Short mmCIF file of C-alpha atoms in Angstrom, two decimals:
data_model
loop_
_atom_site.label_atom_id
_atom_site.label_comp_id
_atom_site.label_asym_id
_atom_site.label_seq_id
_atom_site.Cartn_x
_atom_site.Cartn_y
_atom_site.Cartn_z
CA UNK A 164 149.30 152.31 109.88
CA UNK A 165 152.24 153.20 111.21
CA UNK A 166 152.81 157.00 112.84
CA UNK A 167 155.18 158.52 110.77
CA UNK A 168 155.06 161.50 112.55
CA UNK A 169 156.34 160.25 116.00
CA UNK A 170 160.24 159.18 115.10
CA UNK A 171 161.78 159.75 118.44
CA UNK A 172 162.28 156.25 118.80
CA UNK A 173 163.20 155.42 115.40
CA UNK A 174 166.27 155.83 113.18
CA UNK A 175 165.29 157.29 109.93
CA UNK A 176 166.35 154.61 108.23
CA UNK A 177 164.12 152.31 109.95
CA UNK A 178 161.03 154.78 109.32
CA UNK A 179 161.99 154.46 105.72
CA UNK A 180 161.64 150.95 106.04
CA UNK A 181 158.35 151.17 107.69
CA UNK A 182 156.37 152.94 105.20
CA UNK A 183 158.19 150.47 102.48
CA UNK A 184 156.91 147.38 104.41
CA UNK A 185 153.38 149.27 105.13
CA UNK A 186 153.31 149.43 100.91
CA UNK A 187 154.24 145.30 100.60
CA UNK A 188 151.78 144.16 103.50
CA UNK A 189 149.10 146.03 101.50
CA UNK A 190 150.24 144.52 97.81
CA UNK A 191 150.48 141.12 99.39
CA UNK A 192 147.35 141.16 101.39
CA UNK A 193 144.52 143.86 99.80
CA UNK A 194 146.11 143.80 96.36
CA UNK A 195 146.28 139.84 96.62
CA UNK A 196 149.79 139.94 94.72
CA UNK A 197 151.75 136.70 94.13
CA UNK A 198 154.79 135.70 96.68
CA UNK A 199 156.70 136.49 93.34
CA UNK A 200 155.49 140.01 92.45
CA UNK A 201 155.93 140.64 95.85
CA UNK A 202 159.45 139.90 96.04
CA UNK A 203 159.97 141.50 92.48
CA UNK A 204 158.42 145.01 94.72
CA UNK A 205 160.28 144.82 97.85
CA UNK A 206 163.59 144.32 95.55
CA UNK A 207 162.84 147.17 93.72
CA UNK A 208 161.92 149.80 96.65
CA UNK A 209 164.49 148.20 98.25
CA UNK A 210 167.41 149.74 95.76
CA UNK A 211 165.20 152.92 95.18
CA UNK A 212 165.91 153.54 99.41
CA UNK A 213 169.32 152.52 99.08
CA UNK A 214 170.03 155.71 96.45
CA UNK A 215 167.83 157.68 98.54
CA UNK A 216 169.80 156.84 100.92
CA UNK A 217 172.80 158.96 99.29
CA UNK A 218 170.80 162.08 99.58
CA UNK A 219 170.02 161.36 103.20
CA UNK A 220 166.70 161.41 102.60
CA UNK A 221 164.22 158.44 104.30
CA UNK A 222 160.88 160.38 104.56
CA UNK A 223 158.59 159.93 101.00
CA UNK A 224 157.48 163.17 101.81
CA UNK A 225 160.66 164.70 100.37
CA UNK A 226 161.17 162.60 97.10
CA UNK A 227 160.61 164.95 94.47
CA UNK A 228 160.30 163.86 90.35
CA UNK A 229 163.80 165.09 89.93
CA UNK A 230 165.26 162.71 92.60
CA UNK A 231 163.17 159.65 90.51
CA UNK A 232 164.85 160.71 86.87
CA UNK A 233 168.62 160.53 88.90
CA UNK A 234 167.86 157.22 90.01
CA UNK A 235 166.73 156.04 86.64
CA UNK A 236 170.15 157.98 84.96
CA UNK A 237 172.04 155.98 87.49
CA UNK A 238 169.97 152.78 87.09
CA UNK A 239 170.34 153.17 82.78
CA UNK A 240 174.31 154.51 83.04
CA UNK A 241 175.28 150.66 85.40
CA UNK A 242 173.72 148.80 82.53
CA UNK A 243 170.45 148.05 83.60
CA UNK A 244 168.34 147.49 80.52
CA UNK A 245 165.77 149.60 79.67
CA UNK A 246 162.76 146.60 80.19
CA UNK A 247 164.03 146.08 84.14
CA UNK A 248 164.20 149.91 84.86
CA UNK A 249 160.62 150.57 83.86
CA UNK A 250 159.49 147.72 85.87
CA UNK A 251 161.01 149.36 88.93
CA UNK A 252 159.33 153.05 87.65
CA UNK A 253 156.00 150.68 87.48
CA UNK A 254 157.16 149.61 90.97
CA UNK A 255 157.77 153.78 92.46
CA UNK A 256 154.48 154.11 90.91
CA UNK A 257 153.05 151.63 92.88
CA UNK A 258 154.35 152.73 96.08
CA UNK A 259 153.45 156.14 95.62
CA UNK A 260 150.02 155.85 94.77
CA UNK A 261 149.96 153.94 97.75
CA UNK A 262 151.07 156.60 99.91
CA UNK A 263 148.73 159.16 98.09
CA UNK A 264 145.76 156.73 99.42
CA UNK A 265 146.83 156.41 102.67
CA UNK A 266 147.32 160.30 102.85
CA UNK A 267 151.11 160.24 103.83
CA UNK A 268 152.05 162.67 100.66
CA UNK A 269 149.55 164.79 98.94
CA UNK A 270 151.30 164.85 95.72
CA UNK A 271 152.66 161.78 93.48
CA UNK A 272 156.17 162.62 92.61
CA UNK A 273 156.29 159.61 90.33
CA UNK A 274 153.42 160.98 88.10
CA UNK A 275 155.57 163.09 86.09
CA UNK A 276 158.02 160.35 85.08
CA UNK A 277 157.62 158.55 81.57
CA UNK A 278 158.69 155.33 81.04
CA UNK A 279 162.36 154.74 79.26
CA UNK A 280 161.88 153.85 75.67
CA UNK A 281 162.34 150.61 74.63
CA UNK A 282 163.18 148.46 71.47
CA UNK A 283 160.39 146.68 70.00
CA UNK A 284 161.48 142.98 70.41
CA UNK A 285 159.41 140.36 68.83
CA UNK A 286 158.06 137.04 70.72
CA UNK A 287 160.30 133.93 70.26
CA UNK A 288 158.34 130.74 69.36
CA UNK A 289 158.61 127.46 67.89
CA UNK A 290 157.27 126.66 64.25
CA UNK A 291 154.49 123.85 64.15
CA UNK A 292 157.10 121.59 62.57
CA UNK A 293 159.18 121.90 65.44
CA UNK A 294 156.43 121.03 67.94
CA UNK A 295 155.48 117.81 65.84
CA UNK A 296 158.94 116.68 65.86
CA UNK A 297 158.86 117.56 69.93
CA UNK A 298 155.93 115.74 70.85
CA UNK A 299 156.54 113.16 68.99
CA UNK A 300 156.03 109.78 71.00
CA UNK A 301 159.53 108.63 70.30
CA UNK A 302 161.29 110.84 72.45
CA UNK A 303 159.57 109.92 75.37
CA UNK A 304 160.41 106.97 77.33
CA UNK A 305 157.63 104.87 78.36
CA UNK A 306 157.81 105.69 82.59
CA UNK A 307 155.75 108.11 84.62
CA UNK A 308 158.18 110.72 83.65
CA UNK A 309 158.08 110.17 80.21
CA UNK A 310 154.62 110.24 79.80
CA UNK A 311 154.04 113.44 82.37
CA UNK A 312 157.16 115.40 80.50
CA UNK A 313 155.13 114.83 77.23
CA UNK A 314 151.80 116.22 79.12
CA UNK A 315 153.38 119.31 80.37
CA UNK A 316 154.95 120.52 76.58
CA UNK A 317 151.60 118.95 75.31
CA UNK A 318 149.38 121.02 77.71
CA UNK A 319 151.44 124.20 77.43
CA UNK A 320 151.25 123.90 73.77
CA UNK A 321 147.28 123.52 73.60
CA UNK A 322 146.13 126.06 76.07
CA UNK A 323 149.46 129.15 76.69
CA UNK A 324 149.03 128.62 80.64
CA UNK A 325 151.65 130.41 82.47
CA UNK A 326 154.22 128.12 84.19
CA UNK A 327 152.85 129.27 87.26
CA UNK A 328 149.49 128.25 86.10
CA UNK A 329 150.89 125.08 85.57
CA UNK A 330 152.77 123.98 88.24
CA UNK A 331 150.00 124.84 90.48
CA UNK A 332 147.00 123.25 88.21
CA UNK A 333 144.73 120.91 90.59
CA UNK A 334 142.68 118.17 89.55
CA UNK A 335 139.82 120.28 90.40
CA UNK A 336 140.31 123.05 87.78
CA UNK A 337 140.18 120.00 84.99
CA UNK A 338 136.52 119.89 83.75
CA UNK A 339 136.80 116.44 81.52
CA UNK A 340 132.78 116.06 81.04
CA UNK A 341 132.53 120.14 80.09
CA UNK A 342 135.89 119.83 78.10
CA UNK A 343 137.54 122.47 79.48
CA UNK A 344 140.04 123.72 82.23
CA UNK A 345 139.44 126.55 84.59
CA UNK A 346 142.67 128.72 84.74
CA UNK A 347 143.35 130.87 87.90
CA UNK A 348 145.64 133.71 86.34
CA UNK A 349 146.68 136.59 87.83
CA UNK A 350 145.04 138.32 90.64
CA UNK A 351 143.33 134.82 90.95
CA UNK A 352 141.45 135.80 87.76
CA UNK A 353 139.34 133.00 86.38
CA UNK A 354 139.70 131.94 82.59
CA UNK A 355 138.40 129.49 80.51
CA UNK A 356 140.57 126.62 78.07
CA UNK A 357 138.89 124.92 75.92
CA UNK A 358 140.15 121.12 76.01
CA UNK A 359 140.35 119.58 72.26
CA UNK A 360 139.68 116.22 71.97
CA UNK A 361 143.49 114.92 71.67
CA UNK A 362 144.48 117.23 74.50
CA UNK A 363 141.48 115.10 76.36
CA UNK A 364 142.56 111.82 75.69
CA UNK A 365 146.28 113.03 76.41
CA UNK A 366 145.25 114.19 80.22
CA UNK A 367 142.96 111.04 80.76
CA UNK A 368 145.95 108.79 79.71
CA UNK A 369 148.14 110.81 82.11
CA UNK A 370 146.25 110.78 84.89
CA UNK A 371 145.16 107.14 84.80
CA UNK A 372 148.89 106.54 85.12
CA UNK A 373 149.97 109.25 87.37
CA UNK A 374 147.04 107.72 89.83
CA UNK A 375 148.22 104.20 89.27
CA UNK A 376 151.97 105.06 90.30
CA UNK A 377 150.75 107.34 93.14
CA UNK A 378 147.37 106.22 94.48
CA UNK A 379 145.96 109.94 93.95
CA UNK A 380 142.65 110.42 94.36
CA UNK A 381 142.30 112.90 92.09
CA UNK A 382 140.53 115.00 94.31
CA UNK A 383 142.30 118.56 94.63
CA UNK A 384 145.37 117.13 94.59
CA UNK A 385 148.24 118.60 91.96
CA UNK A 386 147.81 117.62 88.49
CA UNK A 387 151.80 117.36 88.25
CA UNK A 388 154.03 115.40 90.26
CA UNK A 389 157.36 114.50 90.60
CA UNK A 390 158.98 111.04 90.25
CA UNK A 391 158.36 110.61 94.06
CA UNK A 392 154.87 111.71 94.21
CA UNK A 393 155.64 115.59 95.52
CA UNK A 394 154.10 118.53 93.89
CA UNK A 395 155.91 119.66 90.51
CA UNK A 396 158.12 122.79 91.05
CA UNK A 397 158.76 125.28 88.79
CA UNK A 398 162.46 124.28 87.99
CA UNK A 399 162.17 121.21 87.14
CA UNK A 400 159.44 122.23 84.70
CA UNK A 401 161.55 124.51 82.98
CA UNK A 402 164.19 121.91 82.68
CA UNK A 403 161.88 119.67 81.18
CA UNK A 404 161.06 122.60 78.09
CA UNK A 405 164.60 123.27 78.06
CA UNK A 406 165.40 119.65 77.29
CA UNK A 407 162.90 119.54 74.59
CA UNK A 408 163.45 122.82 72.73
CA UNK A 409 167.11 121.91 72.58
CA UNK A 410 166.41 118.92 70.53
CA UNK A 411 164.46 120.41 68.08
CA UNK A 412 165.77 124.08 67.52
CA UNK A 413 168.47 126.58 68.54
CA UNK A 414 166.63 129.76 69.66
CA UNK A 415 168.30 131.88 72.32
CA UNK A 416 165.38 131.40 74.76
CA UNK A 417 163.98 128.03 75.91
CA UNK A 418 161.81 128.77 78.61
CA UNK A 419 158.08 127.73 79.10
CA UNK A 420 157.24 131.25 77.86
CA UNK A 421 158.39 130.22 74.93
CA UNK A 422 155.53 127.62 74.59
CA UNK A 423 152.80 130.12 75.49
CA UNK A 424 154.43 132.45 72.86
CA UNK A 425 153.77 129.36 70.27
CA UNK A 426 150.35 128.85 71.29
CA UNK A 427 149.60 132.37 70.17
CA UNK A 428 151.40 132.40 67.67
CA UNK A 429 150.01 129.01 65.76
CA UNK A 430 146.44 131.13 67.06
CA UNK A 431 147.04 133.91 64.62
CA UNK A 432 148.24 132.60 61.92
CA UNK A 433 145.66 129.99 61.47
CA UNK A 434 142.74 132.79 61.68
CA UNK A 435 142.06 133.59 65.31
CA UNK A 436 141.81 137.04 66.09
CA UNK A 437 143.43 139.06 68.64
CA UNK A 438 140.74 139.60 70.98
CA UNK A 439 140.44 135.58 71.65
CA UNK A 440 144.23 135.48 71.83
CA UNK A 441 143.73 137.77 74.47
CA UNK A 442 141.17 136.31 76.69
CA UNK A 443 142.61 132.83 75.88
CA UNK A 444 146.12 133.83 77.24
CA UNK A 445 144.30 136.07 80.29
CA UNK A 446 145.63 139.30 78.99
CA UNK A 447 144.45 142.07 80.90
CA UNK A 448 144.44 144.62 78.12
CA UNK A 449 144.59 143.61 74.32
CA UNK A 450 147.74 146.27 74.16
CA UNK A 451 149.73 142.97 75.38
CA UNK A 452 148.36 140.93 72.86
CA UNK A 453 148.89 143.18 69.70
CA UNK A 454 152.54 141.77 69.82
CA UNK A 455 151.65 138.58 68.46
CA UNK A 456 150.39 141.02 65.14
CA UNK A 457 153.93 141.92 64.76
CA UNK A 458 154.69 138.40 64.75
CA UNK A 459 152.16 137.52 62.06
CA UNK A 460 153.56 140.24 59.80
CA UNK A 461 157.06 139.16 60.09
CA UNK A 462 155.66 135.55 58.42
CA UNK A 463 153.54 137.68 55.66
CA UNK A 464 156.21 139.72 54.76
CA UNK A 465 158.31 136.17 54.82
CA UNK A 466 155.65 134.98 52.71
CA UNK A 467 155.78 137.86 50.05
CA UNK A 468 159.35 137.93 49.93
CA UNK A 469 159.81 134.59 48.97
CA UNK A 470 156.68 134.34 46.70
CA UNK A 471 156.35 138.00 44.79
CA UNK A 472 158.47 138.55 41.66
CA UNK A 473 158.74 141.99 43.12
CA UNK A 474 159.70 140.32 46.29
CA UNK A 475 163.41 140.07 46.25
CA UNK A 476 164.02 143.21 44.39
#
């Protein structure tokens, strides 16, 4: 750890700096963060310095709660919305736990700062119509692209991975003679999916021609690859989903999310409950799952409305 205490040689700015890059070489390496969430931190304390900087102050030592509610003010009063400003309190909080641990401050100015409220907003998803009409065979040419495009919605649709998840599934994590996969999540965070029988067929079929075009071994290697035999990247998956949401609805969001939103979704309505949503989409508290409730209400009080007598009145 750096000695914050000897800054003869330093400008304060740069001290600032240090303890901030002290804080990301700990999430990144003890923590075991993801590249992204990494990146998503250093942005954040990255502008929280920057306003600091207008009060000429570069030590953490001197932050005090008051400081933390002007940033937010000034964070909330440029437009940021309310979602991205309590992902950089989440982020303060972070850092200054950190510092509490490592004994730099001895008390955590960002404990007495509540999140911003924020409107409930309810999943997007597709309706299982819409996913039949998607996957069906017919709008998917018969190539190595065709077939893998149609694997990725299919696979996303059967098991809610994260794109993540999926762009970096291996061969390895496929489990065709227990019928399952083995997801790393979060944190590196093992779960379990449960392969159907279709879904089983579908990846066989896949593979046997992804192997065929490549020469893959299937040992380790990436499930997904591109028409040139590299590893899938994340764009080009979401361009893929994009593609195929467009042709069959005209929701604001077509991302991949979107797909592990209908997973869920189909879930709940057809009986599962909550707590196997939750372990199924690698959840790591069943507070982020109860969304999906909302969700089923909005299609029982659908339901009522347009069944009831009483409904419409």
């Amino acid at each position: 750890m750096f000695q914050k205490d000897d800054i003869s040689s330093l400008s304060f700015y740069t001290l600032a700096m240090e303890y901030i890059q002290d804080f990301l070489r700990y999430m990144k390496y003890e923590r075991r963060c993801s590249p992204l969430t990494v990146d998503a931190y250093a942005n954040d304390m990255r502008l929280f310095q920057q306003f600091m900087d207008t009060y000429d102050i570069y030590d953490p030592r001197e932050v005090t709660s008051r400081h933390l509610r002007r940033w937010i003010m000034y964070l909330l009063s440029n437009g940021m919305k309310a979602r991205s400003v309590n992902r950089k309190i989440a982020s303060c909080r972070s850092y200054f736990k950190y510092l509490c641990r490592e004994k730099v401050i001895e008390n955590n100015p960002s404990s007495l700062i509540d999140n911003v409220k924020t409107p409930k907003v309810l999943p997007i998803f597709l309706h299982e119509p819409e996913m039949d009409l998607m996957l069906n065979e017919e709008n998917f040419p018969d190539t190595y692209e065709g077939i893998r495009d149609k694997m990725i919605l299919e696979l996303f649709y059967s098991s809610g991975l994260r794109v993540s998840e999926l762009t970096n599934l291996t061969d390895n994590q496929i489990n065709l003679s227990r019928n399952i996969i083995v997801v790393l999540g979060k944190r590196k965070k093992e779960r379990i999916i449960p392969l159907t029988d279709a879904l089983k067929l579908s990846i066989i079929s896949y593979l046997q021609r992804r192997n065929k075009e490549f020469g893959c071994s299937a040992e380790g290697g990436r499930v997904f690859l591109t028409k040139k035999g590299d590893d899938i990247y994340t764009k080009l998956i979401y361009r893929v989903v994009r593609k195929h949401i467009e042709m069959v609805s005209t929701i604001s969001k077509k991302s991949p999310h979107v797909l592990r939103h209908t997973f869920a979704t189909v879930l709940l309505n057809n009986g599962a409950d909550l707590m196997s949503i939750k372990e199924l989409l690698g959840h790591s508290s069943l507070a982020a799952t109860q969304i999906y409730a909302h969700t089923d209400f909005e299609q029982l009080n659908k339901v009522y409305k347009q069944a009831h007598p009483m409904g419409n009145k």
